[in-house]
């Protein structure tokens, strides 16, 4: 079959099971866009900015576990993808980006719309390719998908010069094993490490499981639950680990870290054993490393060997697929109980409940109330896709998730503007689920052009803007650490309701708590995108807070009622 | 014995001989803030595999961190910290020194006799000395010839190999894409 490079790209995408791709055309990628007309099975979503395409592919990947695909032209098209690629890299999200490049003969001549894209994206991709020979193309696309989805997943970029897309060759799909001599996701786990881990588990009196994103990616939810239940080990979650265990489970304490539950942070500092599963001891999770969990022995299980002993020195480091390791471990785990330890944690939790803003009389509409009511009226069962900032932390605190892959958020990179496009991508991946983009007024305005994409594709998502007319999280830091000098954080905002209506998107504004239920019903009743603006208290603070670099248990807490500030 | 409490760690990486691999390795060191003392790249007996030798200051860097990160690069086939086992290491220096009288020529000859060094070029004003040895030896030699007046110098950086039957090699053979007429596509030979 004589095919052009562009047709080979489409042919290979089809064989990888790609059903949707997100992109933006341009000169150097036009041959591939032309080839799309012959492949109607793959739906192309026209975005309004390439960053949106990358986040959509990312949201799709996180919602489905499949590889998301973004496509863009050379030069500015490709550089616009960079933020989205870096986001996917930090959160180990499997995406494949295809970019056009100037013809081979023009590479290195500063041709129109030429950028060294493989050079630019080298540090933010798991791997990338510049295709200099059309015969290599099918191999490279297979490799790219394989690398993106296996081991510790991540973004892979393929840069294809225009003349490679145009060149015609006899197409033979490469079947059989891939030869990647330097790619070796971990294999067998040493039995000695398993035994060492078991010994620590069995001898510990105050163990805690730190549950991370790796659990979701390896599909080890059941195994983690079994481990926790059998040995009665409380579970703290990372932001991306939410959904690893149902949050209404009595052993789940909640999120850890900078804005985590106080009980989780105290428990980590008091524990005599940390069992870190598929997490990477990010600085937002540990606080000051010198005082982090000093009383605890540490077991770290992760698929990426370079994560073990990177930030926190551990006693037992096991490198492997989490599910495989736990399957080896579980049969030998004894039934245990730690009633005293669990009671201590319960006391911390009760203290937190007293401080909880939701249990206090407030006469203003708060972000925390909005999120918690969204949880209530969606039955806690929606896929929520957040942006970055206060609303993101409030989501993590006040929207408990029962199922895996129902919270999609930019954790590692903290990319503002992620929410709306990622929600569109997630809805394409899981069309039967209710999807809510929960965004702040700041981040939303970074990628709000994708409202047009949502409308053009009639994507049935609900957008909740938590509008406090501030860059709230930055404002909070300015209040605490910069003596309330609110430099560049107050926001002029457009009328979001009229803005949505200009895009043909039904919208409503909510200013008091009693309208929230109605707003959820309104958003659900719209077939297609709907937007709700929640006008909330301007100077809300997210508690608790571990100041950057402080000890994990040195939290700033909300005062108890009657205690004063 | 070559290594009692080494001040430097030596890592060896087998990499695919493809364009951009050196860039990937260098970029990794930069973005992870790894302090590298020397990095050498060269061919092996297999045209599709190159070999890198990397030395780092052991007081500043944990070699395992570098090894695990290098290992993650798709084009890196294998990594070994050879300084943790018996090994041979060599550094080569060419040193151009002033040698414009009988006395200085005499001292050159004497110094070269005490080291694995020789005079490889000599003219009326300057001579080029070559030394091949362990890094410390090369350093000592350079100190010795310094008083004569070094005018130019170049070093290759350390290359190293584990002793005995520990073989760092890969059975990997590159796959040449098959075209319809059954012939392999013409692959260009890349060099790093």
CSV table of N, CA, C and O in Angstrom, one decimal, chain A residues 122-123 126-129 132-133 135-136 139 147 152 170 172 179-184 304-306 309-310, chain B residues 16 23-24 27 30-31 65 68-69 71-77 172 175-180 185-187:
chain,number,residue,atom,x,y,z
A,122,UNK,N,13.0,18.6,25.1
A,122,UNK,CA,13.8,17.5,25.6
A,122,UNK,C,13.7,17.4,27.1
A,122,UNK,O,13.5,16.3,27.6
A,123,UNK,N,13.8,18.5,27.9
A,123,UNK,CA,13.7,18.3,29.4
A,123,UNK,C,12.3,18.1,29.9
A,123,UNK,O,12.2,17.7,31.1
A,126,UNK,N,9.2,12.5,28.3
A,126,UNK,CA,9.8,11.3,28.6
A,126,UNK,C,10.8,10.9,27.5
A,126,UNK,O,11.9,10.4,27.8
A,127,UNK,N,10.4,11.2,26.3
A,127,UNK,CA,11.3,10.9,25.2
A,127,UNK,C,10.7,11.7,24.0
A,127,UNK,O,9.5,12.1,24.0
A,128,UNK,N,11.6,12.1,23.0
A,128,UNK,CA,11.0,12.7,21.8
A,128,UNK,C,11.8,12.3,20.6
A,128,UNK,O,12.9,11.7,20.7
A,129,UNK,N,11.2,12.5,19.5
A,129,UNK,CA,11.7,12.1,18.2
A,129,UNK,C,11.7,13.2,17.1
A,129,UNK,O,10.7,13.9,17.1
A,132,UNK,N,13.5,11.7,10.6
A,132,UNK,CA,14.3,12.2,9.4
A,132,UNK,C,14.2,11.2,8.3
A,132,UNK,O,14.7,11.4,7.2
A,133,UNK,N,13.5,10.1,8.5
A,133,UNK,CA,13.4,9.1,7.4
A,133,UNK,C,12.0,8.5,7.5
A,133,UNK,O,11.6,8.0,8.6
A,135,UNK,N,10.7,6.0,6.5
A,135,UNK,CA,10.6,4.5,6.9
A,135,UNK,C,10.6,4.3,8.4
A,135,UNK,O,10.1,3.3,8.8
A,136,UNK,N,11.1,5.2,9.1
A,136,UNK,CA,11.2,5.0,10.6
A,136,UNK,C,9.8,5.4,11.2
A,136,UNK,O,9.6,5.0,12.4
A,139,UNK,N,7.7,2.8,13.1
A,139,UNK,CA,8.4,2.3,14.3
A,139,UNK,C,8.3,3.3,15.4
A,139,UNK,O,8.0,3.0,16.6
A,147,UNK,N,6.2,3.9,25.0
A,147,UNK,CA,6.9,4.6,26.0
A,147,UNK,C,6.0,5.5,26.8
A,147,UNK,O,6.1,5.6,28.0
A,152,UNK,N,6.8,4.4,34.2
A,152,UNK,CA,6.2,5.6,34.7
A,152,UNK,C,5.7,6.4,33.5
A,152,UNK,O,6.6,6.9,32.7
A,170,UNK,N,5.9,2.4,0.3
A,170,UNK,CA,5.1,1.3,0.5
A,170,UNK,C,4.9,1.0,2.0
A,170,UNK,O,6.0,0.9,2.7
A,172,UNK,N,4.4,-0.8,5.4
A,172,UNK,CA,4.3,-2.1,6.1
A,172,UNK,C,4.2,-1.8,7.6
A,172,UNK,O,5.1,-1.2,8.1
A,179,UNK,N,12.1,-3.0,19.6
A,179,UNK,CA,13.5,-3.1,20.1
A,179,UNK,C,13.8,-1.8,20.7
A,179,UNK,O,14.1,-0.8,20.0
A,180,UNK,N,13.7,-1.7,22.0
A,180,UNK,CA,14.1,-0.5,22.7
A,180,UNK,C,15.2,-0.9,23.8
A,180,UNK,O,14.9,-1.3,24.9
A,181,UNK,N,16.4,-1.0,23.3
A,181,UNK,CA,17.5,-1.6,24.2
A,181,UNK,C,17.7,-0.8,25.5
A,181,UNK,O,18.1,-1.4,26.5
A,182,UNK,N,17.3,0.5,25.5
A,182,UNK,CA,17.6,1.3,26.7
A,182,UNK,C,16.3,1.5,27.5
A,182,UNK,O,16.3,2.4,28.3
A,183,UNK,N,15.2,0.8,27.2
A,183,UNK,CA,14.0,1.1,27.9
A,183,UNK,C,13.6,-0.1,28.7
A,183,UNK,O,13.2,-1.2,28.1
A,184,UNK,N,13.8,0.0,30.0
A,184,UNK,CA,13.5,-1.2,30.8
A,184,UNK,C,12.7,-0.9,32.0
A,184,UNK,O,13.3,-0.6,33.1
A,304,UNK,N,9.6,4.1,39.6
A,304,UNK,CA,10.7,4.9,39.0
A,304,UNK,C,11.9,4.8,40.0
A,304,UNK,O,11.9,5.4,41.1
A,305,UNK,N,13.0,4.1,39.7
A,305,UNK,CA,14.1,3.9,40.6
A,305,UNK,C,14.7,5.2,41.0
A,305,UNK,O,15.3,5.3,42.1
A,306,UNK,N,14.6,6.2,40.1
A,306,UNK,CA,15.3,7.5,40.5
A,306,UNK,C,14.5,8.3,41.6
A,306,UNK,O,15.0,9.2,42.1
A,309,UNK,N,15.0,7.3,47.4
A,309,UNK,CA,16.1,8.0,48.1
A,309,UNK,C,16.4,9.3,47.4
A,309,UNK,O,17.4,9.9,47.6
A,310,UNK,N,15.5,9.9,46.7
A,310,UNK,CA,15.7,11.2,46.0
A,310,UNK,C,15.5,12.3,47.1
A,310,UNK,O,16.5,13.0,47.3
B,16,UNK,N,22.9,4.3,22.8
B,16,UNK,CA,22.7,4.1,21.4
B,16,UNK,C,23.4,5.2,20.6
B,16,UNK,O,23.4,6.3,21.0
B,23,UNK,N,23.4,15.2,23.8
B,23,UNK,CA,22.6,16.3,24.2
B,23,UNK,C,21.6,15.9,25.3
B,23,UNK,O,21.5,16.6,26.3
B,24,UNK,N,21.0,14.7,25.2
B,24,UNK,CA,20.1,14.2,26.2
B,24,UNK,C,20.8,14.0,27.6
B,24,UNK,O,20.3,14.4,28.6
B,27,UNK,N,21.9,17.5,29.0
B,27,UNK,CA,20.7,18.2,29.4
B,27,UNK,C,20.2,17.6,30.8
B,27,UNK,O,19.8,18.3,31.7
B,30,UNK,N,22.4,19.0,33.5
B,30,UNK,CA,22.2,20.4,33.8
B,30,UNK,C,20.9,20.5,34.6
B,30,UNK,O,20.8,21.2,35.6
B,31,UNK,N,19.8,19.9,34.1
B,31,UNK,CA,18.5,20.1,34.8
B,31,UNK,C,18.4,19.4,36.1
B,31,UNK,O,17.6,19.9,37.0
B,65,UNK,N,22.3,8.3,42.2
B,65,UNK,CA,21.3,9.2,41.7
B,65,UNK,C,21.5,9.4,40.3
B,65,UNK,O,20.6,9.5,39.5
B,68,UNK,N,20.6,6.1,38.3
B,68,UNK,CA,19.2,5.8,38.1
B,68,UNK,C,18.6,6.8,37.1
B,68,UNK,O,17.7,6.5,36.3
B,69,UNK,N,19.1,8.1,37.1
B,69,UNK,CA,18.5,9.0,36.2
B,69,UNK,C,19.0,8.8,34.8
B,69,UNK,O,18.2,9.0,33.8
B,71,UNK,N,19.8,6.0,33.6
B,71,UNK,CA,19.1,4.7,33.2
B,71,UNK,C,17.7,5.0,32.6
B,71,UNK,O,17.2,4.3,31.8
B,72,UNK,N,17.1,6.1,33.1
B,72,UNK,CA,15.8,6.4,32.6
B,72,UNK,C,15.8,7.0,31.2
B,72,UNK,O,14.7,6.9,30.5
B,73,UNK,N,16.9,7.5,30.7
B,73,UNK,CA,16.9,8.0,29.3
B,73,UNK,C,16.7,6.8,28.4
B,73,UNK,O,17.4,5.7,28.6
B,74,UNK,N,15.8,6.9,27.4
B,74,UNK,CA,15.5,5.8,26.6
B,74,UNK,C,16.7,5.3,25.8
B,74,UNK,O,16.8,4.2,25.5
B,75,UNK,N,17.6,6.3,25.4
B,75,UNK,CA,18.7,5.9,24.6
B,75,UNK,C,19.9,5.3,25.4
B,75,UNK,O,20.9,4.9,24.8
B,76,UNK,N,19.8,5.3,26.7
B,76,UNK,CA,20.9,4.8,27.5
B,76,UNK,C,20.6,3.3,27.8
B,76,UNK,O,19.6,2.9,28.3
B,77,UNK,N,21.5,2.4,27.3
B,77,UNK,CA,21.2,1.0,27.3
B,77,UNK,C,21.6,0.4,28.7
B,77,UNK,O,20.9,-0.4,29.2
B,172,UNK,N,22.1,-6.0,22.0
B,172,UNK,CA,21.2,-5.3,21.2
B,172,UNK,C,21.7,-5.1,19.7
B,172,UNK,O,22.8,-4.7,19.5
B,175,UNK,N,17.2,-2.6,14.6
B,175,UNK,CA,16.3,-3.1,13.6
B,175,UNK,C,16.3,-2.1,12.5
B,175,UNK,O,16.1,-0.9,12.7
B,176,UNK,N,16.5,-2.6,11.3
B,176,UNK,CA,16.4,-1.8,10.1
B,176,UNK,C,15.0,-1.9,9.6
B,176,UNK,O,14.5,-3.0,9.3
B,177,UNK,N,14.3,-0.7,9.5
B,177,UNK,CA,12.9,-0.8,9.0
B,177,UNK,C,12.8,-1.5,7.6
B,177,UNK,O,13.7,-1.3,6.8
B,178,UNK,N,11.8,-2.4,7.5
B,178,UNK,CA,11.7,-3.2,6.3
B,178,UNK,C,10.8,-2.5,5.3
B,178,UNK,O,9.8,-1.9,5.7
B,179,UNK,N,11.2,-2.4,4.1
B,179,UNK,CA,10.4,-1.8,3.1
B,179,UNK,C,9.8,-2.9,2.3
B,179,UNK,O,10.1,-4.1,2.4
B,180,UNK,N,8.8,-2.5,1.4
B,180,UNK,CA,8.0,-3.5,0.7
B,180,UNK,C,8.9,-4.5,-0.2
B,180,UNK,O,8.6,-5.6,-0.3
B,185,UNK,N,15.7,-0.2,4.6
B,185,UNK,CA,15.9,1.2,4.2
B,185,UNK,C,17.3,1.6,4.5
B,185,UNK,O,18.0,1.1,5.3
B,186,UNK,N,17.8,2.5,3.7
B,186,UNK,CA,19.1,3.0,3.9
B,186,UNK,C,19.3,3.8,5.1
B,186,UNK,O,18.7,4.9,5.3
B,187,UNK,N,20.0,3.3,6.1
B,187,UNK,CA,20.2,4.0,7.3
B,187,UNK,C,21.5,4.7,7.3
B,187,UNK,O,22.5,4.2,6.8
